XYZ file of C-alpha atoms in Angstrom:
142
model
C 25.475 36.738 -16.171
C 27.780 34.598 -14.061
C 26.759 31.353 -12.450
C 28.079 29.911 -9.214
C 28.340 26.140 -8.822
C 29.876 23.476 -6.628
C 33.644 23.133 -6.928
C 34.922 19.709 -8.085
C 38.342 18.064 -8.120
C 38.560 18.719 -11.865
C 38.311 22.440 -11.186
C 41.690 22.322 -9.456
C 43.274 21.806 -12.869
C 41.445 24.782 -14.365
C 41.415 27.205 -11.458
C 44.888 26.547 -10.110
C 45.973 29.851 -11.700
C 44.736 31.521 -8.500
C 48.136 30.531 -7.113
C 49.738 32.875 -9.652
C 47.897 35.908 -8.255
C 50.435 37.985 -6.325
C 47.928 38.644 -3.529
C 47.152 34.957 -2.998
C 49.178 32.678 -0.761
C 50.289 29.570 -2.666
C 49.077 26.188 -1.437
C 49.602 22.695 -2.809
C 47.048 20.324 -4.312
C 46.558 18.216 -1.128
C 45.638 21.389 0.781
C 42.740 22.095 -1.572
C 41.679 18.447 -1.735
C 41.522 18.303 2.063
C 39.183 21.289 2.166
C 37.078 19.867 -0.639
C 36.745 16.520 1.160
C 36.123 17.957 4.615
C 33.836 20.897 3.776
C 32.401 20.424 0.260
C 29.456 22.704 1.080
C 31.877 25.642 1.259
C 33.604 24.939 -2.057
C 32.128 26.922 -4.926
C 33.435 28.348 -8.163
C 32.616 31.264 -10.451
C 34.449 32.646 -13.526
C 37.416 34.957 -12.894
C 35.807 38.366 -13.347
C 36.227 41.404 -11.138
C 33.808 44.195 -10.367
C 30.678 42.056 -10.922
C 29.801 41.586 -7.251
C 30.874 37.936 -7.379
C 32.762 38.350 -4.107
C 29.576 39.629 -2.460
C 27.594 36.647 -3.758
C 30.238 34.141 -2.701
C 30.592 35.713 0.746
C 26.808 35.682 1.163
C 26.807 31.980 0.295
C 29.639 31.341 2.765
C 27.686 33.083 5.507
C 24.493 31.170 4.712
C 26.299 27.818 4.860
C 27.936 28.817 8.153
C 24.599 29.751 9.718
C 22.285 27.106 8.262
C 24.507 24.027 8.084
C 26.985 24.624 10.886
C 25.209 27.057 13.232
C 28.508 28.929 13.498
C 29.236 31.899 15.697
C 31.217 33.787 13.055
C 32.842 33.735 9.640
C 36.461 34.743 9.463
C 38.931 35.283 6.680
C 42.540 36.300 6.327
C 43.556 39.158 4.061
C 46.857 40.905 3.454
C 47.071 44.015 5.607
C 48.320 45.926 2.563
C 45.340 44.931 0.385
C 43.275 48.057 0.996
C 40.752 47.229 -1.730
C 39.908 43.834 -0.222
C 39.895 45.152 3.347
C 37.488 47.904 2.275
C 35.228 45.440 0.483
C 35.056 43.148 3.517
C 34.309 46.104 5.793
C 31.377 47.027 3.524
C 30.136 43.451 3.917
C 30.140 43.853 7.699
C 33.506 42.330 8.623
C 35.737 43.855 11.293
C 39.440 43.417 11.967
C 39.497 40.923 14.822
C 43.289 40.692 15.049
C 46.501 41.211 13.136
C 48.638 38.159 12.407
C 52.346 38.919 12.196
C 54.194 37.429 9.214
C 51.186 35.345 8.150
C 52.054 35.476 4.458
C 55.281 33.521 3.989
C 56.689 35.143 7.103
C 56.992 38.418 5.216
C 53.671 40.218 5.383
C 51.088 40.675 8.108
C 47.463 39.673 7.690
C 44.216 40.817 9.158
C 41.930 38.142 10.538
C 38.579 39.728 9.741
C 35.355 38.422 11.251
C 31.626 38.816 10.938
C 29.316 37.610 13.699
C 26.507 35.260 12.745
C 23.030 35.185 14.311
C 24.097 32.610 16.924
C 26.517 35.130 18.455
C 23.809 37.399 19.815
C 26.223 39.372 22.003
C 28.825 39.569 19.195
C 31.616 38.352 21.495
C 33.387 36.589 18.615
C 34.209 39.875 16.902
C 35.557 41.896 19.821
C 39.035 42.853 18.555
C 42.107 41.514 20.307
C 44.333 44.215 21.769
C 47.610 42.712 20.538
C 48.845 41.113 17.330
C 49.403 37.345 17.272
C 51.910 35.069 15.571
C 50.795 32.386 13.093
C 51.683 29.617 15.555
C 49.129 31.064 17.991
C 46.253 30.500 15.549
C 43.876 27.600 16.123
C 42.155 25.858 13.239
C 39.432 23.260 13.721
């Protein structure tokens, strides 16, 4: 059985191999430390095993934090357009393709921005798909 726990700075030294995964965009240490400092409630870790529903558990936790701690309208994530397995998994979890982002991954590959509405978005306006693709510089991050 796998346990999920809070992510710590020390984990960056152990789990940095995620940057070697060909489907993962590579980020530097300050990027991760900024997220850990700004949103520690979102930072969790589990052992690197596939096909054990860990993604489902982690996504469920992400959604709970978004609703209970932040009263958010939606959860969104970026996934390579070519990653059919991940796109399919997120669809099963209730995510929809909100928009396509041109050249999101190192300027070479498009991404889907997939979203799932939270309870606060009663009319589900946050997940109505855009009709046109966007460029990375058009994205807004708060």
